[in-house]
PDB file of C-alpha atoms in Angstrom:
ATOM      1  CA  GLU A 184       6.305   5.083  24.810  1.00  0.00           C
ATOM      2  CA  VAL A 185       9.315   6.368  23.386  1.00  0.00           C
ATOM      3  CA  GLN A 186       9.113   8.885  20.660  1.00  0.00           C
ATOM      4  CA  LEU A 187      10.806  10.962  18.324  1.00  0.00           C
ATOM      5  CA  VAL A 188       9.241  13.612  16.288  1.00  0.00           C
ATOM      6  CA  GLU A 189      10.884  16.002  13.435  1.00  0.00           C
ATOM      7  CA  SER A 190       9.216  19.472  12.880  1.00  0.00           C
ATOM      8  CA  GLY A 191      10.537  21.672  10.143  1.00  0.00           C
ATOM      9  CA  GLY A 192      10.419  20.813   7.053  1.00  0.00           C
ATOM     10  CA  GLY A 193       9.528  22.747   3.967  1.00  0.00           C
ATOM     11  CA  LEU A 194       9.589  24.420   1.050  1.00  0.00           C
ATOM     12  CA  ALA A 195      13.655  26.272   0.502  1.00  0.00           C
ATOM     13  CA  GLN A 196      15.057  27.901  -2.355  1.00  0.00           C
ATOM     14  CA  PRO A 197      18.481  26.230  -3.416  1.00  0.00           C
ATOM     15  CA  GLY A 198      20.777  28.703  -1.696  1.00  0.00           C
ATOM     16  CA  GLY A 199      18.373  28.920   1.799  1.00  0.00           C
ATOM     17  CA  SER A 200      17.950  27.770   5.262  1.00  0.00           C
ATOM     18  CA  LEU A 201      15.568  25.157   7.315  1.00  0.00           C
ATOM     19  CA  ARG A 202      15.960  24.654  11.409  1.00  0.00           C
ATOM     20  CA  LEU A 203      14.514  21.156  11.345  1.00  0.00           C
ATOM     21  CA  SER A 204      13.497  19.984  15.176  1.00  0.00           C
ATOM     22  CA  CYS A 205      13.001  16.634  17.045  1.00  0.00           C
ATOM     23  CA  ALA A 206      11.956  16.513  20.102  1.00  0.00           C
ATOM     24  CA  ALA A 207      11.899  13.713  22.405  1.00  0.00           C
ATOM     25  CA  SER A 208       9.612  11.906  25.116  1.00  0.00           C
ATOM     26  CA  GLY A 209       9.189   8.705  27.030  1.00  0.00           C
ATOM     27  CA  PHE A 210      12.791   8.546  28.439  1.00  0.00           C
ATOM     28  CA  THR A 211      15.914  10.345  29.550  1.00  0.00           C
ATOM     29  CA  PHE A 212      16.405  12.533  25.879  1.00  0.00           C
ATOM     30  CA  GLY A 213      20.131  13.501  27.397  1.00  0.00           C
ATOM     31  CA  THR A 214      21.391  10.334  27.933  1.00  0.00           C
ATOM     32  CA  TYR A 215      21.662   8.950  24.718  1.00  0.00           C
ATOM     33  CA  TRP A 216      23.576   9.681  20.996  1.00  0.00           C
ATOM     34  CA  MET A 217      21.064  11.446  18.251  1.00  0.00           C
ATOM     35  CA  HIS A 218      21.282  11.625  14.944  1.00  0.00           C
ATOM     36  CA  TRP A 219      20.012  11.943  11.639  1.00  0.00           C
ATOM     37  CA  VAL A 220      20.091  10.190   8.191  1.00  0.00           C
ATOM     38  CA  ARG A 221      17.859  11.355   5.722  1.00  0.00           C
ATOM     39  CA  GLN A 222      15.868   9.484   2.654  1.00  0.00           C
ATOM     40  CA  ALA A 223      16.030  11.320  -1.040  1.00  0.00           C
ATOM     41  CA  PRO A 224      12.496  10.586  -2.640  1.00  0.00           C
ATOM     42  CA  GLY A 225      12.763   6.246  -4.134  1.00  0.00           C
ATOM     43  CA  LYS A 226      16.589   6.136  -2.180  1.00  0.00           C
ATOM     44  CA  GLY A 227      18.322   4.252   0.282  1.00  0.00           C
ATOM     45  CA  LEU A 228      19.234   5.486   3.802  1.00  0.00           C
ATOM     46  CA  VAL A 229      21.658   7.908   3.776  1.00  0.00           C
ATOM     47  CA  TRP A 230      23.442   8.981   7.623  1.00  0.00           C
ATOM     48  CA  VAL A 231      23.927  12.979   7.982  1.00  0.00           C
ATOM     49  CA  SER A 232      25.168  13.606  10.984  1.00  0.00           C
ATOM     50  CA  HIS A 233      25.466  12.985  14.925  1.00  0.00           C
ATOM     51  CA  ILE A 234      25.727  14.875  18.125  1.00  0.00           C
ATOM     52  CA  ASN A 235      26.858  13.277  21.643  1.00  0.00           C
ATOM     53  CA  THR A 236      25.146  13.440  24.575  1.00  0.00           C
ATOM     54  CA  ILE A 237      26.226  16.765  25.524  1.00  0.00           C
ATOM     55  CA  GLY A 238      26.571  18.405  21.881  1.00  0.00           C
ATOM     56  CA  SER A 239      30.288  18.487  23.133  1.00  0.00           C
ATOM     57  CA  THR A 240      30.653  16.103  20.099  1.00  0.00           C
ATOM     58  CA  THR A 241      29.484  15.964  16.701  1.00  0.00           C
ATOM     59  CA  THR A 242      30.089  15.065  13.530  1.00  0.00           C
ATOM     60  CA  TYR A 243      29.046  15.229   9.513  1.00  0.00           C
ATOM     61  CA  ALA A 244      28.779  13.058   6.348  1.00  0.00           C
ATOM     62  CA  GLU A 245      30.861  15.217   4.059  1.00  0.00           C
ATOM     63  CA  SER A 246      27.950  15.980   1.819  1.00  0.00           C
ATOM     64  CA  VAL A 247      26.714  18.062   4.419  1.00  0.00           C
ATOM     65  CA  LYS A 248      29.760  19.012   6.648  1.00  0.00           C
ATOM     66  CA  GLY A 249      30.125  23.354   6.195  1.00  0.00           C
ATOM     67  CA  ARG A 250      26.586  23.205   6.043  1.00  0.00           C
ATOM     68  CA  PHE A 251      24.743  21.705   8.153  1.00  0.00           C
ATOM     69  CA  THR A 252      24.895  21.915  11.764  1.00  0.00           C
ATOM     70  CA  ILE A 253      23.371  19.661  14.998  1.00  0.00           C
ATOM     71  CA  SER A 254      22.668  21.046  18.137  1.00  0.00           C
ATOM     72  CA  ARG A 255      20.365  20.267  21.314  1.00  0.00           C
ATOM     73  CA  ASP A 256      18.949  21.276  24.282  1.00  0.00           C
ATOM     74  CA  ASN A 257      18.817  18.403  27.200  1.00  0.00           C
ATOM     75  CA  ALA A 258      16.446  20.923  29.141  1.00  0.00           C
ATOM     76  CA  LYS A 259      14.096  21.094  26.244  1.00  0.00           C
ATOM     77  CA  ASN A 260      14.377  17.119  25.087  1.00  0.00           C
ATOM     78  CA  THR A 261      14.816  18.796  21.447  1.00  0.00           C
ATOM     79  CA  MET A 262      17.447  17.851  19.007  1.00  0.00           C
ATOM     80  CA  TYR A 263      17.680  20.945  15.962  1.00  0.00           C
ATOM     81  CA  LEU A 264      19.443  20.923  12.569  1.00  0.00           C
ATOM     82  CA  GLN A 265      20.259  23.743  10.836  1.00  0.00           C
ATOM     83  CA  MET A 266      20.516  23.886   7.185  1.00  0.00           C
ATOM     84  CA  ASN A 267      22.660  26.426   4.768  1.00  0.00           C
ATOM     85  CA  SER A 268      23.246  26.922   2.033  1.00  0.00           C
ATOM     86  CA  LEU A 269      20.362  23.814   0.939  1.00  0.00           C
ATOM     87  CA  ARG A 270      21.072  22.174  -2.595  1.00  0.00           C
ATOM     88  CA  PRO A 271      18.174  20.452  -4.850  1.00  0.00           C
ATOM     89  CA  ASP A 272      20.409  17.219  -4.109  1.00  0.00           C
ATOM     90  CA  ASP A 273      19.144  17.776  -0.042  1.00  0.00           C
ATOM     91  CA  THR A 274      15.700  17.184  -1.403  1.00  0.00           C
ATOM     92  CA  ALA A 275      14.808  13.814   1.042  1.00  0.00           C
ATOM     93  CA  VAL A 276      12.852  13.202   4.302  1.00  0.00           C
ATOM     94  CA  TYR A 277      14.553  13.777   7.081  1.00  0.00           C
ATOM     95  CA  TYR A 278      14.588  11.308   9.905  1.00  0.00           C
ATOM     96  CA  CYS A 279      15.930  12.069  13.241  1.00  0.00           C
ATOM     97  CA  ALA A 280      16.972   8.370  15.476  1.00  0.00           C
ATOM     98  CA  ARG A 281      18.480   7.543  19.228  1.00  0.00           C
ATOM     99  CA  GLU A 282      21.548   5.483  19.005  1.00  0.00           C
ATOM    100  CA  THR A 283      21.610   2.808  21.322  1.00  0.00           C
ATOM    101  CA  SER A 284      23.846  -0.066  21.794  1.00  0.00           C
ATOM    102  CA  PHE A 285      21.330  -2.517  19.685  1.00  0.00           C
ATOM    103  CA  GLY A 286      21.267   0.069  17.220  1.00  0.00           C
ATOM    104  CA  PHE A 287      19.121   2.799  15.688  1.00  0.00           C
ATOM    105  CA  ASP A 288      16.369   2.778  18.114  1.00  0.00           C
ATOM    106  CA  PRO A 289      13.281   4.098  17.735  1.00  0.00           C
ATOM    107  CA  TRP A 290      13.725   6.798  14.431  1.00  0.00           C
ATOM    108  CA  GLY A 291      11.431   9.691  14.516  1.00  0.00           C
ATOM    109  CA  PRO A 292       8.423   9.389  11.042  1.00  0.00           C
ATOM    110  CA  GLY A 293      10.417  11.622   9.081  1.00  0.00           C
ATOM    111  CA  THR A 294      10.090  15.671   7.368  1.00  0.00           C
ATOM    112  CA  LEU A 295      10.309  16.388   4.087  1.00  0.00           C
ATOM    113  CA  VAL A 296      13.118  18.867   2.709  1.00  0.00           C
ATOM    114  CA  THR A 297      12.634  20.325  -0.535  1.00  0.00           C
ATOM    115  CA  VAL A 298      15.216  22.247  -2.210  1.00  0.00           C
ATOM    116  CA  SER A 299      13.444  23.583  -5.666  1.00  0.00           C
ATOM    117  CA  SER A 300      13.105  27.168  -7.427  1.00  0.00           C
TER     118      SER A 300
ATOM    119  CA  ASP B 220      34.165   4.469   5.070  1.00  0.00           C
ATOM    120  CA  ILE B 221      32.376   0.653   4.918  1.00  0.00           C
ATOM    121  CA  GLN B 222      30.214   0.436   2.247  1.00  0.00           C
ATOM    122  CA  MET B 223      27.408  -2.230   2.744  1.00  0.00           C
ATOM    123  CA  THR B 224      26.180  -4.047  -0.484  1.00  0.00           C
ATOM    124  CA  GLN B 225      23.177  -5.690  -0.449  1.00  0.00           C
ATOM    125  CA  SER B 226      21.632  -8.919  -2.812  1.00  0.00           C
ATOM    126  CA  PRO B 227      19.158  -8.806  -4.340  1.00  0.00           C
ATOM    127  CA  SER B 228      18.192  -5.408  -5.040  1.00  0.00           C
ATOM    128  CA  SER B 229      14.458  -6.641  -4.987  1.00  0.00           C
ATOM    129  CA  LEU B 230      12.686 -10.099  -4.691  1.00  0.00           C
ATOM    130  CA  SER B 231       9.384 -11.316  -5.655  1.00  0.00           C
ATOM    131  CA  ALA B 232       7.812 -13.867  -3.237  1.00  0.00           C
ATOM    132  CA  SER B 233       4.441 -15.194  -2.421  1.00  0.00           C
ATOM    133  CA  LEU B 234       3.148 -15.649   0.916  1.00  0.00           C
ATOM    134  CA  GLY B 235       4.326 -18.085   2.796  1.00  0.00           C
ATOM    135  CA  ASP B 236       7.490 -18.234   0.846  1.00  0.00           C
ATOM    136  CA  THR B 237      11.146 -17.993   2.844  1.00  0.00           C
ATOM    137  CA  VAL B 238      13.318 -14.980   0.924  1.00  0.00           C
ATOM    138  CA  THR B 239      17.099 -14.856   2.554  1.00  0.00           C
ATOM    139  CA  ILE B 240      18.736 -11.390   1.669  1.00  0.00           C
ATOM    140  CA  THR B 241      22.672 -10.791   2.047  1.00  0.00           C
ATOM    141  CA  CYS B 242      24.681  -8.467   3.223  1.00  0.00           C
ATOM    142  CA  ARG B 243      28.129  -8.278   2.351  1.00  0.00           C
ATOM    143  CA  ALA B 244      30.432  -5.240   3.987  1.00  0.00           C
ATOM    144  CA  SER B 245      33.279  -3.788   1.965  1.00  0.00           C
ATOM    145  CA  GLN B 246      35.489  -4.937   5.378  1.00  0.00           C
ATOM    146  CA  SER B 247      35.366  -6.880   8.528  1.00  0.00           C
ATOM    147  CA  ILE B 248      33.048  -5.902  10.743  1.00  0.00           C
ATOM    148  CA  GLY B 249      32.406  -8.317  13.080  1.00  0.00           C
ATOM    149  CA  ASN B 250      29.028  -8.759  14.571  1.00  0.00           C
ATOM    150  CA  TYR B 251      28.358  -4.734  13.931  1.00  0.00           C
ATOM    151  CA  LEU B 252      25.139  -5.704  11.999  1.00  0.00           C
ATOM    152  CA  ASN B 253      21.958  -4.307  12.459  1.00  0.00           C
ATOM    153  CA  TRP B 254      19.045  -5.472   9.928  1.00  0.00           C
ATOM    154  CA  TYR B 255      15.759  -2.162   9.150  1.00  0.00           C
ATOM    155  CA  GLN B 256      12.159  -2.649   7.956  1.00  0.00           C
ATOM    156  CA  GLN B 257      11.079   0.335   6.015  1.00  0.00           C
ATOM    157  CA  ARG B 258       7.267  -0.381   5.042  1.00  0.00           C
ATOM    158  CA  PRO B 259       6.004   2.285   2.535  1.00  0.00           C
ATOM    159  CA  GLY B 260       5.399   5.788   3.519  1.00  0.00           C
ATOM    160  CA  LYS B 261       6.674   5.145   6.895  1.00  0.00           C
ATOM    161  CA  ALA B 262      10.111   4.732   8.822  1.00  0.00           C
ATOM    162  CA  PRO B 263      12.505   2.451   8.796  1.00  0.00           C
ATOM    163  CA  LYS B 264      11.945  -0.362  12.499  1.00  0.00           C
ATOM    164  CA  LEU B 265      15.484  -1.825  13.825  1.00  0.00           C
ATOM    165  CA  LEU B 266      14.601  -5.444  13.410  1.00  0.00           C
ATOM    166  CA  LEU B 267      17.919  -7.271  14.524  1.00  0.00           C
ATOM    167  CA  PHE B 268      21.177  -6.447  16.629  1.00  0.00           C
ATOM    168  CA  THR B 269      24.307  -7.450  16.451  1.00  0.00           C
ATOM    169  CA  ALA B 270      23.685  -9.523  13.384  1.00  0.00           C
ATOM    170  CA  SER B 271      21.110 -12.055  15.432  1.00  0.00           C
ATOM    171  CA  SER B 272      19.259 -10.297  17.907  1.00  0.00           C
ATOM    172  CA  LEU B 273      16.277 -10.443  17.508  1.00  0.00           C
ATOM    173  CA  GLN B 274      14.631  -6.788  18.594  1.00  0.00           C
ATOM    174  CA  SER B 275      11.552  -6.701  21.161  1.00  0.00           C
ATOM    175  CA  GLY B 276       8.712  -7.106  19.462  1.00  0.00           C
ATOM    176  CA  VAL B 277       9.949  -8.447  16.305  1.00  0.00           C
ATOM    177  CA  PRO B 278       8.278 -12.224  15.284  1.00  0.00           C
ATOM    178  CA  SER B 279      10.492 -14.978  15.568  1.00  0.00           C
ATOM    179  CA  ARG B 280       9.740 -15.786  11.729  1.00  0.00           C
ATOM    180  CA  PHE B 281      13.362 -13.458  11.043  1.00  0.00           C
ATOM    181  CA  SER B 282      16.392 -14.454  11.818  1.00  0.00           C
ATOM    182  CA  GLY B 283      19.676 -13.634  11.086  1.00  0.00           C
ATOM    183  CA  SER B 284      23.486 -14.405  10.513  1.00  0.00           C
ATOM    184  CA  GLY B 285      26.687 -14.341   9.660  1.00  0.00           C
ATOM    185  CA  SER B 286      30.013 -12.083  10.915  1.00  0.00           C
ATOM    186  CA  GLY B 287      33.361 -10.468   9.878  1.00  0.00           C
ATOM    187  CA  THR B 288      31.709  -9.288   6.409  1.00  0.00           C
ATOM    188  CA  ASP B 289      28.861 -11.527   5.173  1.00  0.00           C
ATOM    189  CA  PHE B 290      25.265 -11.401   6.716  1.00  0.00           C
ATOM    190  CA  THR B 291      22.042 -12.724   6.212  1.00  0.00           C
ATOM    191  CA  LEU B 292      18.372 -11.587   7.652  1.00  0.00           C
ATOM    192  CA  THR B 293      16.042 -15.216   6.373  1.00  0.00           C
ATOM    193  CA  ILE B 294      12.475 -14.254   6.551  1.00  0.00           C
ATOM    194  CA  GLY B 295      10.143 -17.639   7.128  1.00  0.00           C
ATOM    195  CA  SER B 296       6.558 -17.798   6.268  1.00  0.00           C
ATOM    196  CA  LEU B 297       6.354 -14.887   4.773  1.00  0.00           C
ATOM    197  CA  GLN B 298       3.425 -12.381   5.789  1.00  0.00           C
ATOM    198  CA  PRO B 299       1.567  -9.506   4.086  1.00  0.00           C
ATOM    199  CA  GLU B 300       3.253  -7.278   6.563  1.00  0.00           C
ATOM    200  CA  ASP B 301       6.617  -8.217   5.723  1.00  0.00           C
ATOM    201  CA  PHE B 302       6.478  -6.671   2.371  1.00  0.00           C
ATOM    202  CA  ALA B 303       9.020  -3.990   2.356  1.00  0.00           C
ATOM    203  CA  THR B 304      11.790  -2.718   2.137  1.00  0.00           C
ATOM    204  CA  TYR B 305      14.967  -4.056   4.089  1.00  0.00           C
ATOM    205  CA  TYR B 306      18.192  -2.683   5.217  1.00  0.00           C
ATOM    206  CA  CYS B 307      21.489  -3.339   6.547  1.00  0.00           C
ATOM    207  CA  GLN B 308      23.803  -0.858   8.839  1.00  0.00           C
ATOM    208  CA  GLN B 309      27.068  -1.183  10.137  1.00  0.00           C
ATOM    209  CA  SER B 310      27.789  -0.404  13.339  1.00  0.00           C
ATOM    210  CA  HIS B 311      31.273  -0.847  13.704  1.00  0.00           C
ATOM    211  CA  THR B 312      32.693   1.573  12.123  1.00  0.00           C
ATOM    212  CA  ALA B 313      31.550   5.925  11.966  1.00  0.00           C
ATOM    213  CA  PRO B 314      30.538   7.057   9.667  1.00  0.00           C
ATOM    214  CA  PRO B 315      27.703   3.863  10.454  1.00  0.00           C
ATOM    215  CA  THR B 316      26.669   2.859   6.315  1.00  0.00           C
ATOM    216  CA  PHE B 317      24.211   1.352   5.149  1.00  0.00           C
ATOM    217  CA  GLY B 318      23.178  -1.086   2.181  1.00  0.00           C
ATOM    218  CA  GLN B 319      20.753  -0.249  -0.724  1.00  0.00           C
ATOM    219  CA  GLY B 320      17.957  -2.045   0.333  1.00  0.00           C
ATOM    220  CA  THR B 321      15.852  -4.441  -0.757  1.00  0.00           C
ATOM    221  CA  LYS B 322      12.820  -4.218  -1.513  1.00  0.00           C
ATOM    222  CA  VAL B 323      10.370  -7.902  -0.774  1.00  0.00           C
ATOM    223  CA  GLU B 324       7.248  -7.527  -3.640  1.00  0.00           C
ATOM    224  CA  ILE B 325       4.841  -9.898  -4.036  1.00  0.00           C
TER     225      ILE B 325
END
């Protein structure tokens, strides 16, 4: 079964850091581009970042550029999101998703990040 | 970035009804339009890709159409599990962008 599972969310103070992980199974992880998408409480889906198959190309939403870093370890079938200088408006459920020719599929169940003092 | 606008933001319907959700792109995206369903507390699930192609396992009561800037998602004969929020997403131009969502309520 193709599966993604996020971890690493939790409570962080403004200005703090968190590192999210996305563990993949059931497919050849290293052959797919991967994305992070977030959803603030009661709000819609917002794309955050993407990484290509070998990690040589990454892109970010303007709102996180310079603060967040996406990476991957294909040997461990895992993608990461290092989040620094966190702000209250970064509070959201963070989903990882696989990019296919047919859209984002599947998505992980998400991990909640709360930024508050 | 390409802006995606859905309408309505929410709608009320009954079991067995047919509902239509529209999605408009701020510029032409060909047929690079995907639809997702998100049930409360769950992750989004891909329903349709390239505007009208049904993802494997998705019931045939879901259908999509459109090209260019205007797209529709139609749900025929609403079932209890269809009450959810639906999002369109363009995959034509990076960054990928989503509509604001349409909540289908009983």
